CSV table of C-alpha atoms in Angstrom, one decimal:
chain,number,residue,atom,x,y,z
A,1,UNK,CA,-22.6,11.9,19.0
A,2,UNK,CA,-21.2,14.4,21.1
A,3,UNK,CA,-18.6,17.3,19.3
A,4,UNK,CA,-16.2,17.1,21.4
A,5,UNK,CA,-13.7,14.6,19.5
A,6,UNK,CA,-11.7,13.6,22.9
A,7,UNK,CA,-15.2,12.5,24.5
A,8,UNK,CA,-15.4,8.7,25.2
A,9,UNK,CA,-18.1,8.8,23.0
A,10,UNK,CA,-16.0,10.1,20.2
A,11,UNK,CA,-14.7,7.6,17.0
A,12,UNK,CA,-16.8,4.4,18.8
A,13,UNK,CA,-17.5,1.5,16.2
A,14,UNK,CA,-21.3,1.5,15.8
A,15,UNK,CA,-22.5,-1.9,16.5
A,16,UNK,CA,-25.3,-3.6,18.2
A,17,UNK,CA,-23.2,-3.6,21.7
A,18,UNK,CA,-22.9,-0.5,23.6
A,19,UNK,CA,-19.2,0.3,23.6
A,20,UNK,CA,-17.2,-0.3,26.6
A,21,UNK,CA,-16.2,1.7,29.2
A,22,UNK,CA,-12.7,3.2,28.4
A,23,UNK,CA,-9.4,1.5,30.2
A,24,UNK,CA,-7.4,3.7,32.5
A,25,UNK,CA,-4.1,5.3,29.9
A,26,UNK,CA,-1.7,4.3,32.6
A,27,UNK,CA,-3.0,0.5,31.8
A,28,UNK,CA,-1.2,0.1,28.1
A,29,UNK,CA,1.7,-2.1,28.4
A,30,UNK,CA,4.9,-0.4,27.8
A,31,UNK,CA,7.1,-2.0,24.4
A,32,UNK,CA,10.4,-3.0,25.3
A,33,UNK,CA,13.2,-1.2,24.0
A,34,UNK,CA,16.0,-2.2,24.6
A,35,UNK,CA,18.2,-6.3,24.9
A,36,UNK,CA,21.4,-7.6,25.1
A,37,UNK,CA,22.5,-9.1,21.7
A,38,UNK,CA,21.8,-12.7,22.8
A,39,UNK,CA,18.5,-11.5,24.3
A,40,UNK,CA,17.4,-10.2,20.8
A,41,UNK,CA,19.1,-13.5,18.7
A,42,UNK,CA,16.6,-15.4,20.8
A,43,UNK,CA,13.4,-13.1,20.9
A,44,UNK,CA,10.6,-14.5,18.8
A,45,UNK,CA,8.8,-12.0,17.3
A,46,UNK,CA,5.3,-12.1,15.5
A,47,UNK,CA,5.0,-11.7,11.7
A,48,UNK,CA,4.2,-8.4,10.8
A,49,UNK,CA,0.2,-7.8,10.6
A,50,UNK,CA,-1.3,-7.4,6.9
A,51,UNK,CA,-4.1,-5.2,6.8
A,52,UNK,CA,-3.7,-6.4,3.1
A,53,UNK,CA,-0.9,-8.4,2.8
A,54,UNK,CA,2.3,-7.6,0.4
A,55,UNK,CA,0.2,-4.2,0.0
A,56,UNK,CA,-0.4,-3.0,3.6
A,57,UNK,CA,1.4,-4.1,6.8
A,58,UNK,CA,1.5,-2.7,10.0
A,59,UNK,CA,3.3,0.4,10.5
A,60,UNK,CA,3.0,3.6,8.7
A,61,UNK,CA,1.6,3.9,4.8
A,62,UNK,CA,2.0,6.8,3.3
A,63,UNK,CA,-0.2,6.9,0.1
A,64,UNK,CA,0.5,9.5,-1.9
A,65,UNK,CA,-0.9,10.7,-5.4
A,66,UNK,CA,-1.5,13.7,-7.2
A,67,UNK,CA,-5.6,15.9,-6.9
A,68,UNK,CA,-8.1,13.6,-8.2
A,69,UNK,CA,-6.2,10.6,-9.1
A,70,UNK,CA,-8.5,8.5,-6.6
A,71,UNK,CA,-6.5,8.1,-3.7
A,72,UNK,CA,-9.8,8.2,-1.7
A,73,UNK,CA,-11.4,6.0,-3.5
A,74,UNK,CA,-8.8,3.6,-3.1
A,75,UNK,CA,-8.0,4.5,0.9
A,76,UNK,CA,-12.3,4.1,1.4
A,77,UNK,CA,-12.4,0.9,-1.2
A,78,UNK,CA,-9.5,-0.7,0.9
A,79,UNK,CA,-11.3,0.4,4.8
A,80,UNK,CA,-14.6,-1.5,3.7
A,81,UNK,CA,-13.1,-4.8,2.2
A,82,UNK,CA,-10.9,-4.6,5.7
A,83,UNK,CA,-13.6,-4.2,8.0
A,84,UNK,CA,-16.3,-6.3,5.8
A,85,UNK,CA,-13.0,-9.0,5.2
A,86,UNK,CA,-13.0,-10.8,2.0
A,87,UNK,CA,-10.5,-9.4,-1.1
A,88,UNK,CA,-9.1,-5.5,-1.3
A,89,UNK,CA,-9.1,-4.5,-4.5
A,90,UNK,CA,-11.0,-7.3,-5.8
A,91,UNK,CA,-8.3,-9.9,-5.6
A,92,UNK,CA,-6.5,-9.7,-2.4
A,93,UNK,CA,-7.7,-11.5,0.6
A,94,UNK,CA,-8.0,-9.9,3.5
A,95,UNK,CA,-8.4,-11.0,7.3
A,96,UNK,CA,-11.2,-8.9,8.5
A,97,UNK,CA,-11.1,-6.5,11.5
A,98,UNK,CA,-12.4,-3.0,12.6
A,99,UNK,CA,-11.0,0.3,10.6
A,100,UNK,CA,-11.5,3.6,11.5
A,101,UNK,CA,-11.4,6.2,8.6
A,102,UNK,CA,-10.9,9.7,9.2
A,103,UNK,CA,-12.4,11.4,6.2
A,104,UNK,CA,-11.7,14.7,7.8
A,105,UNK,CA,-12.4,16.6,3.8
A,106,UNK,CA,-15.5,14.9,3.1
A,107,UNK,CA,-19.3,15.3,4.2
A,108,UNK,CA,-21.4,12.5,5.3
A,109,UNK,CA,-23.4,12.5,2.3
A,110,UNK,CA,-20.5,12.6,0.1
A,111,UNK,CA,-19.1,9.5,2.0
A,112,UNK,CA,-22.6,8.2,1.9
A,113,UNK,CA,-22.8,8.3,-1.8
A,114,UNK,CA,-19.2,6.8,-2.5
A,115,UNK,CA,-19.7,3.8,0.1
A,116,UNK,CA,-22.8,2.9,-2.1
A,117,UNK,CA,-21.4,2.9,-5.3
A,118,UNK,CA,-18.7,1.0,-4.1
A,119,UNK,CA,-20.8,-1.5,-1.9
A,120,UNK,CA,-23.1,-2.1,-5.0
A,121,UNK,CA,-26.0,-3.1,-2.9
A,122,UNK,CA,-23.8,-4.9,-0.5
A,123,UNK,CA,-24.4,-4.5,3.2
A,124,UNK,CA,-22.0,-1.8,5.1
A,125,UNK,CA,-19.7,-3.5,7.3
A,126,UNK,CA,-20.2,-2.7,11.1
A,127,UNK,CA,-16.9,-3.0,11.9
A,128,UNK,CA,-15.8,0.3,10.0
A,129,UNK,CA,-16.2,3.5,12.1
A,130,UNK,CA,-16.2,7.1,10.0
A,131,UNK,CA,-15.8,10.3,11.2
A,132,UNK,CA,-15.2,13.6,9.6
A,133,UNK,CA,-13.7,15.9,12.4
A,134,UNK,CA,-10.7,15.2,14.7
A,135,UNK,CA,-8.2,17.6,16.4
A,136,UNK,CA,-4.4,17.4,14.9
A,137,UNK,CA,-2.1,14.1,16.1
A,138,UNK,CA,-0.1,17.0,18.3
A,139,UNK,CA,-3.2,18.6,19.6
A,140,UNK,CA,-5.2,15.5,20.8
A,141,UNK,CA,-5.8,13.8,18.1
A,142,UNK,CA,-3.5,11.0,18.7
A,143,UNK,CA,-5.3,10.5,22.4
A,144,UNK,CA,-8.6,10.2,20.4
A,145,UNK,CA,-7.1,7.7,18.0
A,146,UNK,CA,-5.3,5.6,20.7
A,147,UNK,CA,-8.9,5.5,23.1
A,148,UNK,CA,-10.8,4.2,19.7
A,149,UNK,CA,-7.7,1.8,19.4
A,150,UNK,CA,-8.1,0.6,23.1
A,151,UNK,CA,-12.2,0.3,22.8
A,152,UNK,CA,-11.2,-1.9,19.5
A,153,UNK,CA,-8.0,-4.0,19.8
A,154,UNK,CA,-8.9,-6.4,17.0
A,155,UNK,CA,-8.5,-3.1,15.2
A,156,UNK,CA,-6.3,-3.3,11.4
A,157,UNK,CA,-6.4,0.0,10.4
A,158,UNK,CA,-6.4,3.5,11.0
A,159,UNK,CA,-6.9,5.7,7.7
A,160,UNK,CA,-6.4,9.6,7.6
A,161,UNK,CA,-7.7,11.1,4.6
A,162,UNK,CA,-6.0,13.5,4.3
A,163,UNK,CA,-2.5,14.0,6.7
A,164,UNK,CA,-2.3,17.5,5.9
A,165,UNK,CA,-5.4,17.5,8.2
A,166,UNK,CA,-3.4,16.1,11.3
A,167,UNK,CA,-0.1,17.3,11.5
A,168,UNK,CA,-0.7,20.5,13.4
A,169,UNK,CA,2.0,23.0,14.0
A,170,UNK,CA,5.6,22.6,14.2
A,171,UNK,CA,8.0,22.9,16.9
A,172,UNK,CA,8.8,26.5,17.1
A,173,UNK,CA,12.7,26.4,15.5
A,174,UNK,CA,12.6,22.9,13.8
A,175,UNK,CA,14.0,22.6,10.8
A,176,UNK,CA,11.3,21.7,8.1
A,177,UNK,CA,13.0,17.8,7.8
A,178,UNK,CA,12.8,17.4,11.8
A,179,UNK,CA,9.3,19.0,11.4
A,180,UNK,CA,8.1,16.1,8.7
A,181,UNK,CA,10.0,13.5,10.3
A,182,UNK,CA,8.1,14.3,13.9
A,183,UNK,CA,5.1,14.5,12.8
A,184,UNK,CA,5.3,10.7,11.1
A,185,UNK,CA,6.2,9.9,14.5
A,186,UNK,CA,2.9,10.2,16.5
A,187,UNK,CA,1.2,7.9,13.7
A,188,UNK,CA,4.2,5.9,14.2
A,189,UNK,CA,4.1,5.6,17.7
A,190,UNK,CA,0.8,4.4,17.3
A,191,UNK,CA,1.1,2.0,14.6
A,192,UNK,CA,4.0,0.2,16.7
A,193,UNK,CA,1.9,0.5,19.8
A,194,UNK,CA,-1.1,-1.3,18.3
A,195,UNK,CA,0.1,-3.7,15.8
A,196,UNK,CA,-1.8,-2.2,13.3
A,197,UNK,CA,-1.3,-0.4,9.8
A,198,UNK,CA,-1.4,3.7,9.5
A,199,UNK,CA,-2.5,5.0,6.0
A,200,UNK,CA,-1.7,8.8,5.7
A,201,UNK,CA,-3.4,10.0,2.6
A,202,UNK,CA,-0.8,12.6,1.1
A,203,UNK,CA,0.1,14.5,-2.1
A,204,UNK,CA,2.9,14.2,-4.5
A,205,UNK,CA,4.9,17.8,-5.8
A,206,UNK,CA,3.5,18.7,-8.9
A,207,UNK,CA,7.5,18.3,-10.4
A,208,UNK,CA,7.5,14.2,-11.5
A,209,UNK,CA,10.7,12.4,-10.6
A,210,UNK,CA,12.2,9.0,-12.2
A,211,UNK,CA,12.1,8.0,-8.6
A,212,UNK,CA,8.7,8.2,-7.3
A,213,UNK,CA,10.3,8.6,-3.2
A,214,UNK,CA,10.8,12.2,-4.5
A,215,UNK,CA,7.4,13.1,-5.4
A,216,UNK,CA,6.1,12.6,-1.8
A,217,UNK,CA,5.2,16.3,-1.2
A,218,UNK,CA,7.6,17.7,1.4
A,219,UNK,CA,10.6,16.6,2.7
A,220,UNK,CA,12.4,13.3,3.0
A,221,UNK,CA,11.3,13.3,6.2
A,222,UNK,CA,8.2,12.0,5.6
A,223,UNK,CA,9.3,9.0,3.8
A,224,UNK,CA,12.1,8.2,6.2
A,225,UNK,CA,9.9,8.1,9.2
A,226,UNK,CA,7.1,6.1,7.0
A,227,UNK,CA,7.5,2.1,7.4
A,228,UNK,CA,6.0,2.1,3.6
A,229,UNK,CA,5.6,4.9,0.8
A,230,UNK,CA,2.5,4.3,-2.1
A,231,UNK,CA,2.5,6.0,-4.7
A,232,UNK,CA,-0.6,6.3,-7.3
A,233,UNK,CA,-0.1,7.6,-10.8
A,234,UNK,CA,-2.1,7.9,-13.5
A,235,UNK,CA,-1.0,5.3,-16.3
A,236,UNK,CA,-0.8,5.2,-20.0
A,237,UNK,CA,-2.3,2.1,-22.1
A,238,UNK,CA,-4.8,-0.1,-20.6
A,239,UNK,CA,-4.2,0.9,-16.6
A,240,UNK,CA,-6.2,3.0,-15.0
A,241,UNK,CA,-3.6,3.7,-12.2
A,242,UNK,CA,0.0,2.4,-11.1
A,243,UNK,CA,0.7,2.3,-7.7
A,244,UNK,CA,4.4,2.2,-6.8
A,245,UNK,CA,5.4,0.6,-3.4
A,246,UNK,CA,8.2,0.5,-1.5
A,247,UNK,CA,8.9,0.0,2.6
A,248,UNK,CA,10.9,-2.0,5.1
A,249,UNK,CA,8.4,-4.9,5.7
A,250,UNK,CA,7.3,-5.1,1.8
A,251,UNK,CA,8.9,-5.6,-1.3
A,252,UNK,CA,9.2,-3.1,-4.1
A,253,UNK,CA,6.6,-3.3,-6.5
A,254,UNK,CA,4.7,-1.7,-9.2
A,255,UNK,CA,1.1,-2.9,-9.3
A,256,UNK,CA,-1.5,-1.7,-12.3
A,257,UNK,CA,-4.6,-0.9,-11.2
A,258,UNK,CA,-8.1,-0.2,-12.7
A,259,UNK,CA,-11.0,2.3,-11.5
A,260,UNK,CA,-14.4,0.9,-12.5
A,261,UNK,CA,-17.5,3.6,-13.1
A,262,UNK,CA,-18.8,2.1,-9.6
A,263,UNK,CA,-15.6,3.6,-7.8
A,264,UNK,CA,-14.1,0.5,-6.8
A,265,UNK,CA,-10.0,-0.1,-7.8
A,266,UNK,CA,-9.0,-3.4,-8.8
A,267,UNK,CA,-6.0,-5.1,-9.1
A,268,UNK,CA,-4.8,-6.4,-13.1
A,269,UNK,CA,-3.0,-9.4,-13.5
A,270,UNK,CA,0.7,-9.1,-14.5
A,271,UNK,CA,3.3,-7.1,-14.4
A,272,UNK,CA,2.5,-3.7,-14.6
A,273,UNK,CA,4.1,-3.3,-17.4
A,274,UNK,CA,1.8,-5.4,-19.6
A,275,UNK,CA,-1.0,-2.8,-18.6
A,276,UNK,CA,1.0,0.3,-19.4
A,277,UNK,CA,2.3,0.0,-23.0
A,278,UNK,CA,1.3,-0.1,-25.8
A,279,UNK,CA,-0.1,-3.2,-27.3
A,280,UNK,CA,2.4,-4.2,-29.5
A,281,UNK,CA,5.2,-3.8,-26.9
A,282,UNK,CA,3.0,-5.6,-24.1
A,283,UNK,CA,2.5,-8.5,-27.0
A,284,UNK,CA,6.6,-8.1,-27.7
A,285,UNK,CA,7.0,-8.5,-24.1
A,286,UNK,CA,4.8,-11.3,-23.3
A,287,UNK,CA,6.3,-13.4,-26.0
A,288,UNK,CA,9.8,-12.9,-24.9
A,289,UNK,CA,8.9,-14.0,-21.6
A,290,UNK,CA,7.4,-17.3,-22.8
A,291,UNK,CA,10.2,-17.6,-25.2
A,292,UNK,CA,13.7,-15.8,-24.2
A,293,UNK,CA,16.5,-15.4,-26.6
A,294,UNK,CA,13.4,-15.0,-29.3
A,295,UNK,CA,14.5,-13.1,-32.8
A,296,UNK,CA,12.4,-10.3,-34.2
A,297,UNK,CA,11.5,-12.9,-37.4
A,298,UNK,CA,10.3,-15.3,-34.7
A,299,UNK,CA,7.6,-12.3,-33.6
A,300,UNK,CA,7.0,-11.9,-36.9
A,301,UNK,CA,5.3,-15.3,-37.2
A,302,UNK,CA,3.2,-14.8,-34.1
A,303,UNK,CA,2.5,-11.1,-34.6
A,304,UNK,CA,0.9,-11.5,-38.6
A,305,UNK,CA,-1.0,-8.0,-38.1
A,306,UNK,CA,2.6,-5.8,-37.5
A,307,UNK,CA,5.3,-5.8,-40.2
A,308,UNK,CA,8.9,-6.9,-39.9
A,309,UNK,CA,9.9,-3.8,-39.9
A,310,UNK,CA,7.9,-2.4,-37.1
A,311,UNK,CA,8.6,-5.1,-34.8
A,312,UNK,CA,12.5,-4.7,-35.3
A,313,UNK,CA,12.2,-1.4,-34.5
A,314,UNK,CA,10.0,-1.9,-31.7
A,315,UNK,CA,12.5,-4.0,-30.2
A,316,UNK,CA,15.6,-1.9,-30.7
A,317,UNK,CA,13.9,0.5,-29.1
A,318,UNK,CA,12.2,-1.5,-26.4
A,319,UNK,CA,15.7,-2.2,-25.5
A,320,UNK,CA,17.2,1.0,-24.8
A,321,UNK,CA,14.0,1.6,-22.6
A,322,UNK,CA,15.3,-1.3,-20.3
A,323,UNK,CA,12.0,-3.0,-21.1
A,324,UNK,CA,13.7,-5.4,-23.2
A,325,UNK,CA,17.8,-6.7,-23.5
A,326,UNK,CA,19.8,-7.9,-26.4
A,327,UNK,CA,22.8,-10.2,-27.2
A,328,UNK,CA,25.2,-10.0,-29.7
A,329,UNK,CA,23.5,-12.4,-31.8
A,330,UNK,CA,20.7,-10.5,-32.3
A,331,UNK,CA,18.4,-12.4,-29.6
A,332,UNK,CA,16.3,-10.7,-27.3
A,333,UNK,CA,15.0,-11.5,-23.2
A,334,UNK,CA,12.9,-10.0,-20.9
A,335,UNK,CA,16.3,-8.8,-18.8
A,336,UNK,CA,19.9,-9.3,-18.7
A,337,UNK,CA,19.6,-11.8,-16.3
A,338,UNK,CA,17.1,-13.9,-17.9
A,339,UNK,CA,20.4,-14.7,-20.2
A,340,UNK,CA,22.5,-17.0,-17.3
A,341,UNK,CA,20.7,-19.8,-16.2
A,342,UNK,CA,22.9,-19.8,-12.7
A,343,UNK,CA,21.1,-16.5,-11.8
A,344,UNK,CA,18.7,-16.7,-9.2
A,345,UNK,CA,14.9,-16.1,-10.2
A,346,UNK,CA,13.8,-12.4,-9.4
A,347,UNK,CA,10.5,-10.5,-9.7
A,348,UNK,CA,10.1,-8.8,-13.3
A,349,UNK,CA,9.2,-5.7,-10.9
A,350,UNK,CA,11.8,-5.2,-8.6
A,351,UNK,CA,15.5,-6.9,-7.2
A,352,UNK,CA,13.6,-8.6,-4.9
A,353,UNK,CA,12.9,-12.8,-4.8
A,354,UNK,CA,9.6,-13.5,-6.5
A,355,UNK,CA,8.7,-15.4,-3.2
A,356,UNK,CA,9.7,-14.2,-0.2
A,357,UNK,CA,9.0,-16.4,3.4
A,358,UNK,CA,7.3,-13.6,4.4
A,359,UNK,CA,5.1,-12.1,2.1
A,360,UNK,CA,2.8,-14.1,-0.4
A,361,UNK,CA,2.5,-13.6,-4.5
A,362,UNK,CA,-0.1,-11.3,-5.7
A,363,UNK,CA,-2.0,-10.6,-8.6
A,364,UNK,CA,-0.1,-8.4,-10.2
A,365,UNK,CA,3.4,-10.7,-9.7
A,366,UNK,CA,4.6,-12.9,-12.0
A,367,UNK,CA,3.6,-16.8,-10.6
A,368,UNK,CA,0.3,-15.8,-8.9
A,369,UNK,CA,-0.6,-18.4,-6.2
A,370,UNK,CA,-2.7,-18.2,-3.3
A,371,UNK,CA,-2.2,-15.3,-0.6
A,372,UNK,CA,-1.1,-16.6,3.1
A,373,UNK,CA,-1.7,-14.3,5.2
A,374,UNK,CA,0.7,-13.6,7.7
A,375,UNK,CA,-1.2,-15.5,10.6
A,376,UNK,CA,-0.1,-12.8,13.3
A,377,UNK,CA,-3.1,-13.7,15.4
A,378,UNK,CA,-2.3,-17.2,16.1
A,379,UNK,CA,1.1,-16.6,17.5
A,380,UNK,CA,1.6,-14.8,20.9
A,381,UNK,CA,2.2,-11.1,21.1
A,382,UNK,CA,3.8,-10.9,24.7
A,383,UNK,CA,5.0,-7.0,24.0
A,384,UNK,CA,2.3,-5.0,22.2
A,385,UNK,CA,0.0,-3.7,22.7
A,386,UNK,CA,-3.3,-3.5,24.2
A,387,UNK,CA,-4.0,-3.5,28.2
């Protein structure tokens, strides 16, 4: 492979085909922009594409986390099961498609090593190129990105470990907002372009924040120009990880995660919150779900190895934590509105409906069913996105 990164030899899938000649730039169809207000009301568009639906859509991802957390890990974990299809993070499934990884602070041998542990004697998927070196989005690299796009338009995903890598240097007199929020943009432009999902591996500030959208490292910029923000933390209890999400095509959530010896994250069952307490609040908890309005002398009688005393004080305080809410009688629920049976169900992680028509239940969500994905290839994309 040639060194030159804007070469059309440069970021090809390796496969048993040769790769195919490049198409001429000026082919790409341009994305409309603009409608009348009766034009738009009767547009059908496509779902968004899931690279892993409810987790990853289309657009730009920031995933953030603090040094050594395993946001690799997860970003390379996520690229194979995506290329090889199957289930991300061992309960998700995926539609498979090519993925191109751009592990621009890692050696081949260090890639090497972490795809086999996290393989486990499985064969590498074809369908997911690797490359360590690639000019800055400003500088080139979003031509090189866009050419491997165009040589792979089943592509689902475009990972850059890590986005410090890629910005490149700021206009000369932008502010250091405009400066973020512009350098989002050529991801973003080729996100949109494409139809596929953009994962910028990113760092948190070493300050925490009650609201993990501040920890992003740098300004609000980058969030605001990001379809979706992740955020991985370490967890205490029985989680290895949590990882936060918020974004404009998926809901809110807190997801706990596990990291196994062989490198590979998966995906707990329940609410996060189960996985990140201790285990006489996550028992506390899981009771009052099963039976709301529950007394502490009603835990008592399924909780023989913790005193009265303990579990009434486990409660009081579970419920100026918010984990937990109280009547005046004494009785406790999972949440204030778990007291009114007129109030619409919502997810124990976030405002949001626990089913939404457009994004399936996950492991991890109350109710777990089977994942539908979104189906985006069997409905006609007139506007995007490849020649």
């Amino acid at each position: 492979m040639t060194g030159n990164p804007l070469s059309p030899q440069h970021l090809y899938s390796v496969g048993e085909q040769p790769a195919p000649a490049p198409k001429e730039r000026g082919s790409r169809e341009r994305m409309r922009t603009a409608w009348t207000a009766s034009e738009l009301m009767a547009t059908t568009f496509p779902e968004p594409r899931w690279a892993v639906p409810g987790i990853l859509s289309e657009g730009v991802n920031l995933l953030c986390g603090p040094p050594k957390v395993g946001k690799s890990w997860m970003s390379l974990g996520l690229g194979l099961s995506v290329a090889a299809g199957g289930t991300a993070l061992d309960s998700v499934p995926v539609q498979g498609g090519p993925v191109l990884y751009l592990a621009l602070e890692d050696t081949p041998r260090r890639l090497q090593s972490r795809m086999g542990k996290i393989l486990g004697g499985q064969p590498a998927p074809p369908g997911l190129t690797l490359v360590t070196s690639c000019p800055p989005l400003p500088q080139g690299g979003n031509e090189a990105i866009a050419g491997w796009l165009d040589r792979n338009p089943d592509a689902r995903m475009v990972v850059i470990d890590v986005f410090a890598k890629m910005r490149g240097a700021s206009a000369s007199g932008a502010s250091a907002y405009d400066a973020d929020y512009a350098t989002v943009g050529h991801a973003k432009r080729l996100a949109d372009h494409y139809g596929v999902a953009v994962v910028l591996v990113h760092h948190v500030r070493k300050a925490g924040s009650d609201d993990f959208l501040s920890e992003v490292s740098g300004t609000n910029g980058l969030a605001g120009a990001a379809d979706a923000t992740l955020v991985l933390k370490r967890a205490r209890g029985k989680a290895d990880g949590v990882l936060h999400v918020t974004g404009r095509d998926v809901d809110e959530a807190e997801y706990a995660l596990q990291f196994h010896a062989a490198g590979a994250w998966q995906l707990l069952d329940g609410p996060a919150a189960d996985h990140t307490i201790g285990d006489t609040r996550s028992a506390i908890l899981r009771h009052v779900r099963a039976h709301p309005g529950a007394r502490p002398k009603d835990l008592a009688g399924v909780l023989p190895d913790v005193d009265a005393d303990t579990i009434r004080r486990t409660c009081s305080r579970m419920a100026a934590d918010g984990q937990l809410s109280k009547d005046a009688s004494g009785r406790y629920y999972p949440d204030s509105d778990a007291q009114h049976a007129d109030t619409a169900e919502v997810s124990e992680l976030s405002d949001c409906p626990v089913t939404t028509p457009d994004q399936p239940e996950l492991p991890g969500q109350p109710a777990t069913g089977a994942v539908r994905l979104s189906g985006a290839d069997d409905v006609p994309q007139p506007e995007r996105r490849t020649p």
